[in-house]
Short mmCIF file of C-alpha atoms and ligand atoms in Angstrom, two decimals:
data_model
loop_
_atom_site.label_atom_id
_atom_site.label_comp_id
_atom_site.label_asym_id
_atom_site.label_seq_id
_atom_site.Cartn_x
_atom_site.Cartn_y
_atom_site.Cartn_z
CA UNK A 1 -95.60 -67.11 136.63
CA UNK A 2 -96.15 -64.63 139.27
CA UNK A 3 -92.88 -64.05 141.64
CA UNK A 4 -93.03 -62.67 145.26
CA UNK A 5 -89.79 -60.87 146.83
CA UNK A 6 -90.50 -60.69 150.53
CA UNK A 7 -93.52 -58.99 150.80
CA UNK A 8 -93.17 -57.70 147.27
CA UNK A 9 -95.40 -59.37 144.42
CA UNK A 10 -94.20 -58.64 140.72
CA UNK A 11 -96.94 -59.86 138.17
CA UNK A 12 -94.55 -62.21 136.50
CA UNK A 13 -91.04 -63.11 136.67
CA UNK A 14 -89.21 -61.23 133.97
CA UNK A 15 -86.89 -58.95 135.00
CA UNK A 16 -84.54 -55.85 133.51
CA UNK A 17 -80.72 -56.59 135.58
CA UNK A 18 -79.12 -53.72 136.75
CA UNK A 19 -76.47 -52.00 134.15
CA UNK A 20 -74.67 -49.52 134.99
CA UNK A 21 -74.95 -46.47 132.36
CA UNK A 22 -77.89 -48.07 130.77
CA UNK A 23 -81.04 -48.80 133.16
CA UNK A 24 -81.87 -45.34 134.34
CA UNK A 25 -85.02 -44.17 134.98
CA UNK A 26 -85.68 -43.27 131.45
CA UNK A 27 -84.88 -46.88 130.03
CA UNK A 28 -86.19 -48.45 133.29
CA UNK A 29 -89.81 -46.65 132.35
CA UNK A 30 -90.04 -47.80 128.64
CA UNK A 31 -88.99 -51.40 130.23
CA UNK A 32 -91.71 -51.33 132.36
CA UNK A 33 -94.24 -50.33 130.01
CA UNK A 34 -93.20 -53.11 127.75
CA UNK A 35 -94.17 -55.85 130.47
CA UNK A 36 -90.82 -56.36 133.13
CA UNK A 37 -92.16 -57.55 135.91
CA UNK A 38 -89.31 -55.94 138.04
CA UNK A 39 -86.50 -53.18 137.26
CA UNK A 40 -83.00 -52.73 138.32
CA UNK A 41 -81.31 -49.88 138.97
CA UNK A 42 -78.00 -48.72 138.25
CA UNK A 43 -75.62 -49.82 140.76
CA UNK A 44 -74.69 -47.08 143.50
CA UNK A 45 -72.33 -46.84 146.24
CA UNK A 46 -73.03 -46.63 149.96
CA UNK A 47 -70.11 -44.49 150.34
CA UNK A 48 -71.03 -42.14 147.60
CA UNK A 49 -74.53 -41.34 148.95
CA UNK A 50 -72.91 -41.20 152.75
CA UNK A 51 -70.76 -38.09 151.20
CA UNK A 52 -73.94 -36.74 150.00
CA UNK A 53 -72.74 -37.23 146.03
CA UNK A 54 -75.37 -35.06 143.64
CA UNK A 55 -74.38 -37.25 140.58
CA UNK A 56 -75.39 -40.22 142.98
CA UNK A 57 -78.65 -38.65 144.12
CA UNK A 58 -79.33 -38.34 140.44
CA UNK A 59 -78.69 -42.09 139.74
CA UNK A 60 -81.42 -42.56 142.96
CA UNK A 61 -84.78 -41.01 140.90
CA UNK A 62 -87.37 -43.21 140.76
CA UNK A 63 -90.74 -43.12 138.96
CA UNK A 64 -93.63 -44.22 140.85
CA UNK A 65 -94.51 -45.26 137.43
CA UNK A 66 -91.69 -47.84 136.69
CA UNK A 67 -92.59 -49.35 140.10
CA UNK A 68 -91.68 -52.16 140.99
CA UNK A 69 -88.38 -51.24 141.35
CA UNK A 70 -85.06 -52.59 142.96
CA UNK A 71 -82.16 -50.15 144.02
CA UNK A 72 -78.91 -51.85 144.00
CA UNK A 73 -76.38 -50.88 146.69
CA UNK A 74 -72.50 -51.32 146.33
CA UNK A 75 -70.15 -51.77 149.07
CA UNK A 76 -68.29 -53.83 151.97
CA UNK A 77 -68.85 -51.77 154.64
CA UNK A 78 -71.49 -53.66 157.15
CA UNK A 79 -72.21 -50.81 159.31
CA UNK A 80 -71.95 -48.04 156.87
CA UNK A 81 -74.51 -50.19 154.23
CA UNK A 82 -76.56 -50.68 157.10
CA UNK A 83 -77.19 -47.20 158.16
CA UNK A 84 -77.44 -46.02 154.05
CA UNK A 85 -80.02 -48.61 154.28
CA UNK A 86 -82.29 -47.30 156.88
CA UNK A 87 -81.27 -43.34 155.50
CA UNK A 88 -82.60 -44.13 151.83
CA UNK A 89 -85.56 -46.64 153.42
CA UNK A 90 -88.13 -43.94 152.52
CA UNK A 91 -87.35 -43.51 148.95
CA UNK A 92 -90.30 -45.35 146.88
CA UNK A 93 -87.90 -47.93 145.72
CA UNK A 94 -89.66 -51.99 146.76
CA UNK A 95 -86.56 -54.16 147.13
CA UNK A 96 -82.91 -53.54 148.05
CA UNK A 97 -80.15 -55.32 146.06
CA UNK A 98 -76.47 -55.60 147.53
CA UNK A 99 -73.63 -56.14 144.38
CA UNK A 100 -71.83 -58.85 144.88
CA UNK A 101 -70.96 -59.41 141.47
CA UNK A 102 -69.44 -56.34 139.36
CA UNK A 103 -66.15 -57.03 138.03
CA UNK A 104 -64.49 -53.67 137.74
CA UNK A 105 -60.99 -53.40 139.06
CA UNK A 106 -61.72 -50.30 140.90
CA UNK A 107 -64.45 -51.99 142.63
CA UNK A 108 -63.08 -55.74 143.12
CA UNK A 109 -59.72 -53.44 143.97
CA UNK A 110 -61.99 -51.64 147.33
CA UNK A 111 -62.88 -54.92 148.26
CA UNK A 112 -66.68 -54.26 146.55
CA UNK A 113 -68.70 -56.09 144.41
CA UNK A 114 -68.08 -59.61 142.95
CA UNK A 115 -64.45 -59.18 145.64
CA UNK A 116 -67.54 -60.01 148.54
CA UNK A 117 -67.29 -63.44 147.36
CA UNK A 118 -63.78 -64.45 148.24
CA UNK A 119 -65.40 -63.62 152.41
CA UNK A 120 -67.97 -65.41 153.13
CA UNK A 121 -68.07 -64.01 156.33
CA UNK A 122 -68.33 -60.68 155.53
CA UNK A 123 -71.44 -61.72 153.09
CA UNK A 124 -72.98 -62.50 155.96
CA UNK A 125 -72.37 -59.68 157.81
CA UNK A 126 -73.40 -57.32 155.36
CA UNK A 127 -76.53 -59.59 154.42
CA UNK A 128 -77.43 -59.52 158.38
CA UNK A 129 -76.66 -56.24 158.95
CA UNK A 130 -78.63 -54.50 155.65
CA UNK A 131 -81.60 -57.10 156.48
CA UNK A 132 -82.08 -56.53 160.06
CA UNK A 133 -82.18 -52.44 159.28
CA UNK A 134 -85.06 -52.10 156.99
CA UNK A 135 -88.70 -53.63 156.78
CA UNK A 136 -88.15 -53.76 152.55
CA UNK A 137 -87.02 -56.59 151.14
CA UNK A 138 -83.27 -57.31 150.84
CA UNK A 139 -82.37 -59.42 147.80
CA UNK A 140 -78.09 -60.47 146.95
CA UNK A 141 -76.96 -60.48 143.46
CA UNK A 142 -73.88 -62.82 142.83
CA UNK A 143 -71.96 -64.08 139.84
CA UNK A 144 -70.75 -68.03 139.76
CA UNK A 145 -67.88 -67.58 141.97
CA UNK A 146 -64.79 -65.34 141.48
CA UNK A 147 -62.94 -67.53 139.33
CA UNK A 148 -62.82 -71.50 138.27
CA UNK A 149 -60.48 -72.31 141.48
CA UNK A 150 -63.84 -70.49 144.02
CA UNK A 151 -66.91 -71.43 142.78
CA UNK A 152 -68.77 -70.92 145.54
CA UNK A 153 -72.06 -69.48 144.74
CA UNK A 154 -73.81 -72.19 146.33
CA UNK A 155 -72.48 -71.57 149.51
CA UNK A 156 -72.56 -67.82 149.07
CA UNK A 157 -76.52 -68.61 148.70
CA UNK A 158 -77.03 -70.45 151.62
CA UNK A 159 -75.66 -67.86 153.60
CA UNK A 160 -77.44 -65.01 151.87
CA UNK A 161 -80.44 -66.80 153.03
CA UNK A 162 -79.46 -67.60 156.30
CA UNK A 163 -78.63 -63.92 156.78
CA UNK A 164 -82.18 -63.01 156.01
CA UNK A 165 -82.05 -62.16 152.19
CA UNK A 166 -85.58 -62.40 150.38
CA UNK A 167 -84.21 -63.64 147.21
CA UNK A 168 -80.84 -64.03 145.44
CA UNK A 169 -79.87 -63.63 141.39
CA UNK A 170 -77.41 -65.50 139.98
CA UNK A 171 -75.22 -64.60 136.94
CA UNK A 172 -73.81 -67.57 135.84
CA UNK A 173 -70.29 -66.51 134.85
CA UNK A 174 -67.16 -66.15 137.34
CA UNK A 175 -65.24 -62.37 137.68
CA UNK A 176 -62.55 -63.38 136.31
CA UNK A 177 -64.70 -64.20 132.77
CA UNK A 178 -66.46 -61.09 133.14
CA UNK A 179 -68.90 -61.14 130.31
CA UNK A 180 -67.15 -63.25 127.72
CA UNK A 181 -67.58 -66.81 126.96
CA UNK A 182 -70.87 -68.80 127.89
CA UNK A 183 -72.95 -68.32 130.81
CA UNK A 184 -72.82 -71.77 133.13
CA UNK A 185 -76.74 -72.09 133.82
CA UNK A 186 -76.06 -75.44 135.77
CA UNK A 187 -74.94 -72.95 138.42
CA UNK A 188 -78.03 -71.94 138.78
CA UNK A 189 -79.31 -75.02 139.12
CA UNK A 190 -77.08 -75.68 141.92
CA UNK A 191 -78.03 -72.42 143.93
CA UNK A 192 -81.81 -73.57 143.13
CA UNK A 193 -81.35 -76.93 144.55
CA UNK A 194 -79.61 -75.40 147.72
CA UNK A 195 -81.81 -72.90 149.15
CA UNK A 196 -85.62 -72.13 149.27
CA UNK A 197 -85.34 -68.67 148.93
CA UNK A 198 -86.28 -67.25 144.65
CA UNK A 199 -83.54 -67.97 142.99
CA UNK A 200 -83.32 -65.24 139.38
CA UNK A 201 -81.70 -66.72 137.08
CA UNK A 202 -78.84 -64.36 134.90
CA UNK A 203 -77.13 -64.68 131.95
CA UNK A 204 -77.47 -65.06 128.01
CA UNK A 205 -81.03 -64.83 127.72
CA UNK A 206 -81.75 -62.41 124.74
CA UNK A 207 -84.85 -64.49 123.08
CA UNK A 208 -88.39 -65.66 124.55
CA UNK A 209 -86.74 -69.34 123.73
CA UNK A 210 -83.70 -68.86 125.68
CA UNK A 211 -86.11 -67.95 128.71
CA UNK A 212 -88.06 -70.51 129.07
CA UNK A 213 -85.41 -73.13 128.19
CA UNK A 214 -83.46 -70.99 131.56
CA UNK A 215 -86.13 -71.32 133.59
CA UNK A 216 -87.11 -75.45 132.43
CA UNK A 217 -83.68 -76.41 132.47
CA UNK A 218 -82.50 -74.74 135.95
CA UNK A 219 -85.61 -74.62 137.61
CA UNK A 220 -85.32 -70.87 138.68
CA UNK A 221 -88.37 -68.40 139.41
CA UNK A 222 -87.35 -65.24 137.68
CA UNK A 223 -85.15 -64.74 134.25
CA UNK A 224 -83.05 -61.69 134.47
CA UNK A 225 -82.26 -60.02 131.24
CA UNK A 226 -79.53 -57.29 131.00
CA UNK A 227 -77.55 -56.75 127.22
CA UNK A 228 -80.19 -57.85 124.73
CA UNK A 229 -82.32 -55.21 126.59
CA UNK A 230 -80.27 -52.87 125.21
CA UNK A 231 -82.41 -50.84 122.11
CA UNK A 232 -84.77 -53.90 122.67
CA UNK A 233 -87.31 -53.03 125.99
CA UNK A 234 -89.56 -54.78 123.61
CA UNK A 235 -88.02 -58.32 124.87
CA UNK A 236 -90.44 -58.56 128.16
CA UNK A 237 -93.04 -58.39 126.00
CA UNK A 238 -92.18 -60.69 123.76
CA UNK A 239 -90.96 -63.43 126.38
CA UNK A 240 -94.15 -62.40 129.13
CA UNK A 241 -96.50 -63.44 125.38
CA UNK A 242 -94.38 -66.62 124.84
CA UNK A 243 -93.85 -67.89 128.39
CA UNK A 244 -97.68 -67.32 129.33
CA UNK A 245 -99.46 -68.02 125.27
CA UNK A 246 -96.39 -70.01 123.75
CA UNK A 247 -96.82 -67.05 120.74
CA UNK A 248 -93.52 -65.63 119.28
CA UNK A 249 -94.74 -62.35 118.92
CA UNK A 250 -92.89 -60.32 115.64
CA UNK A 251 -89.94 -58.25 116.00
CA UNK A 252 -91.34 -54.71 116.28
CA UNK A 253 -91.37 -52.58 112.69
CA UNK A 254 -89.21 -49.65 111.53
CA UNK A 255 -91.99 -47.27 112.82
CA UNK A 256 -92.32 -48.91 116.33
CA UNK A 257 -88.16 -48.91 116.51
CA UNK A 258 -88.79 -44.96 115.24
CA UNK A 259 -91.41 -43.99 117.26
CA UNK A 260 -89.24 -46.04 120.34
CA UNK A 261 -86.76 -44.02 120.11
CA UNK A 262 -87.89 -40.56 119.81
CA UNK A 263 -89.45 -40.86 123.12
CA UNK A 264 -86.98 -42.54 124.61
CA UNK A 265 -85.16 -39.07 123.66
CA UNK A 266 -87.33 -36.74 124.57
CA UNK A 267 -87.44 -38.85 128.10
CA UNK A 268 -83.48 -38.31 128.47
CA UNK A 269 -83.81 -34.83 127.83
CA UNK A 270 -86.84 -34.03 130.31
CA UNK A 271 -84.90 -35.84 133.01
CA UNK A 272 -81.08 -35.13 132.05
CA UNK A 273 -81.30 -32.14 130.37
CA UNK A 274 -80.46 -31.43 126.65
CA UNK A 275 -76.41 -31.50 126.51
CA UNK A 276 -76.15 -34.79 128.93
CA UNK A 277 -79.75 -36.67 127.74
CA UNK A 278 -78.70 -36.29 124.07
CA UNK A 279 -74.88 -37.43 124.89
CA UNK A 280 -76.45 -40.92 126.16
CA UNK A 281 -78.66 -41.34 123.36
CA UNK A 282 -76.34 -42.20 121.18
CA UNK A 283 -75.52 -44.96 122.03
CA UNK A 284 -78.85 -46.20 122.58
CA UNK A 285 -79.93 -45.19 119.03
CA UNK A 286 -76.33 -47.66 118.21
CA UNK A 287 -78.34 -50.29 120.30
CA UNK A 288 -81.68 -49.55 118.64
CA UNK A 289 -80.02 -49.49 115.40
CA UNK A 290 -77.93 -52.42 115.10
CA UNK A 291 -78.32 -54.71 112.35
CA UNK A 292 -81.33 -52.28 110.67
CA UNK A 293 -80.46 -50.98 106.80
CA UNK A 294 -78.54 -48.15 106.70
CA UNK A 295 -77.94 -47.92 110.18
CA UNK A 296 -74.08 -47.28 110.06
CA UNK A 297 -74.47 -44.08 108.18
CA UNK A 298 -77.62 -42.89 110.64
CA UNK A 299 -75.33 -43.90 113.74
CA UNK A 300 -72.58 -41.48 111.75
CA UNK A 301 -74.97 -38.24 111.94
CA UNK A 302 -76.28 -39.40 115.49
CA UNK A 303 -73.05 -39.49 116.98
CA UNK A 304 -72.43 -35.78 116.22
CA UNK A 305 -76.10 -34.09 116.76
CA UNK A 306 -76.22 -31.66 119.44
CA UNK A 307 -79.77 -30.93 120.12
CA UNK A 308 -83.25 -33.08 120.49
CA UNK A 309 -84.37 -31.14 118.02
CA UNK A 310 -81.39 -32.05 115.34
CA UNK A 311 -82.06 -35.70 116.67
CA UNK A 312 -85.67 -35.65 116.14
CA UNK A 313 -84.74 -34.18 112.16
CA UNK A 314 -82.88 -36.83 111.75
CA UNK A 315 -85.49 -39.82 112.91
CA UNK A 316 -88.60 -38.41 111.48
CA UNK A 317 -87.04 -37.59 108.44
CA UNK A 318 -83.34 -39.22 108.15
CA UNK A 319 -84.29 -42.79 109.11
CA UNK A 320 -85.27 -45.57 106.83
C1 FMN B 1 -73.09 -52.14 130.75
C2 FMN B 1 -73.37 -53.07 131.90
C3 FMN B 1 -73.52 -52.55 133.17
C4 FMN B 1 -73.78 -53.41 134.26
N1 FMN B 1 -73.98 -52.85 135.49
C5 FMN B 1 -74.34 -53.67 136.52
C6 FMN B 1 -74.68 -53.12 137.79
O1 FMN B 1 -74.71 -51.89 138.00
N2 FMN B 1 -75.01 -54.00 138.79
C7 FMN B 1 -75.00 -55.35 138.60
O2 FMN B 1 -75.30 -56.10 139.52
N3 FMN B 1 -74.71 -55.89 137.40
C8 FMN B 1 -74.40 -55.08 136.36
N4 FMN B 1 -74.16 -55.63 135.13
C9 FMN B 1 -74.33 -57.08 134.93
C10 FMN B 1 -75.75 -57.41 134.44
O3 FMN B 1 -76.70 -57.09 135.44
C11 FMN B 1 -75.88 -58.92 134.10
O4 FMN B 1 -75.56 -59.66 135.25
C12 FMN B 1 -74.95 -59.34 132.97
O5 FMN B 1 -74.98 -58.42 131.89
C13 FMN B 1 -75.31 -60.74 132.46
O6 FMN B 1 -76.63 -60.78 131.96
P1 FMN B 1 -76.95 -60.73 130.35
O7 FMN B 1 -76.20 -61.90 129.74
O8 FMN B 1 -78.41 -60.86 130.26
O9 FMN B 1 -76.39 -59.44 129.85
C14 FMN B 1 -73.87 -54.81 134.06
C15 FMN B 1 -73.70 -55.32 132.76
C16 FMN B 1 -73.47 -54.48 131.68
C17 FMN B 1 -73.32 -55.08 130.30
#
């Protein structure tokens, strides 16, 4: 069950993926607490923290108590990721990821992200580069290939490893599917059978079931779970108490999904301040929400409250 990441050991091998506008340090903490045995960060860009970018700085907080942690650079820049490597080194992060799978245009359009995989060369180069600079653990995350004419994560594997990467997640879908249709888990398979490096398995897992049948049927070490996170940290626990008793804990009651979210709030507020903390709540609440009675009309009055104070009216009182 347990996983080790270079010279990183996580307890078990359930793991929060790293999203963008959703697994800050906030969300990352109440994951954490709720048994992942590793969190992502939000992506960030070498470039952006070379220019000395406060917003990025922000995005770079970390908890000793959400620890482990992984920090997730973005970029295609060998050198330049390099030297942001050895710059940031200090910061208590435990493992350094390098995106090679987001499927923005902006980013595939700079040559970033899941555009690495159409140069294998230059995988290698930044693998090589980023690995030989720091002591931490480098790990690669890539998607399936960049479309159904380059699948190529298998070879994009093998040379993460030989390039001196510590572990490498795989999200089973291509670019150009982005996150519709089915994740290909066989994929994974593939990349497990290839290298001897951890392999993390990514894609569609949003029950305890769907975890263990990713990790029987493809063999990987680690299950990566990113949207059925969302308004759900609860997951980890419930897959960590089925993979390890075979129990299918319950789904958590309207008082635990209360009682969630309130601190969640007040959390987004002590770190982002009232005007931007409450902003992003809302659509966690949504995520929290979703598929409860009534929730449309609560979602309504969240979407326009102002204050943590107005939001914590509406819980305690409002919700039910
Ligand atoms: C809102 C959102 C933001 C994301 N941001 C990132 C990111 O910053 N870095 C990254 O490597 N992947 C990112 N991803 C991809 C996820 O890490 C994951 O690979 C993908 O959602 C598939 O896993 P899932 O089926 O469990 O959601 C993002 C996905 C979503 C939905």
């Amino acid at each position: 069950m347990s996983l080790k990441i270079g010279n990183t050991e996580l307890a078990g091998s359930v793991i929060l993926a790293p999203m963008a506008g959703v697994s800050d340090l906030p969300f990352r903490l109440l994951c954490h607490e709720q048994g992942a045995d590793l969190v992502c960060m939000e992506m960030v860009s070498a470039k952006a923290i070379a220019y000395r970018n406060r917003n990025t700085r922000k995005l770079m907080q970390i908890d000793p108590a959400e620890r482990p942690v992984s920090l997730q650079l973005f970029g295609s820049e060998p050198e330049l990721m390099a030297e942001i490597a050895k710059e940031i080194e200090e910061e208590p992060f435990d493992i350094l990821d390098i995106n090679m799978g987001c499927p923005v245009p902006k980013i595939v359009g700079n040559g970033e992200g899941s555009a690495l995989m159409r140069d294998p060369k230059l995988v290698e180069q930044i693998i090589s580069k980023v690995a030989g600079a720091i002591k931490k653990p480098v790990t690669v995350k890539i998607r399936k290939g960049f479309d159904d004419a380059h699948v190529n994560a298998v070879e994009i594997a093998r040379i993460a490893e030989g390039s001196g990467a510590a572990a490498i997640a795989v999200h089973g879908r291509t670019r150009e599917q982005y996150y519709s249709g089915k994740a290909d888990w066989d994929i994974i398979r593939q990349v497990k059978e290839a290298v001897s490096i951890p392999v993390i398995g990514n894609g569609d897992v949003d029950s305890p079931r769907k975890a263990r049948a990713m990790l029987e049927e493809t063999g990987c070490d680690g299950v990566m779970v990113g949207r059925a996170a969302r308004g759900n940290p609860w997951i980890f626990r419930q897959i960590r108490e089925y993979l390890i008793n075979g129990r299918e804990e319950p789904k958590p009651s309207l008082e635990e999904v209360r009682s969630m979210m309130l601190r969640h709030a007040r959390m987004q507020v002590e770190y982002k301040g009232d005007y931007t903390g409450i902003r992003e709540m809302r659509k966690h609440v949504s995520w929290y929400t979703a598929g409860l009675p009534h929730s449309a009309r609560l979602r309504a009055r969240i979407n326009s409250v102002e204050s943590l104070k107005e939001l914590e009216e509406i819980l305690t009182i409002g919700f039910c």
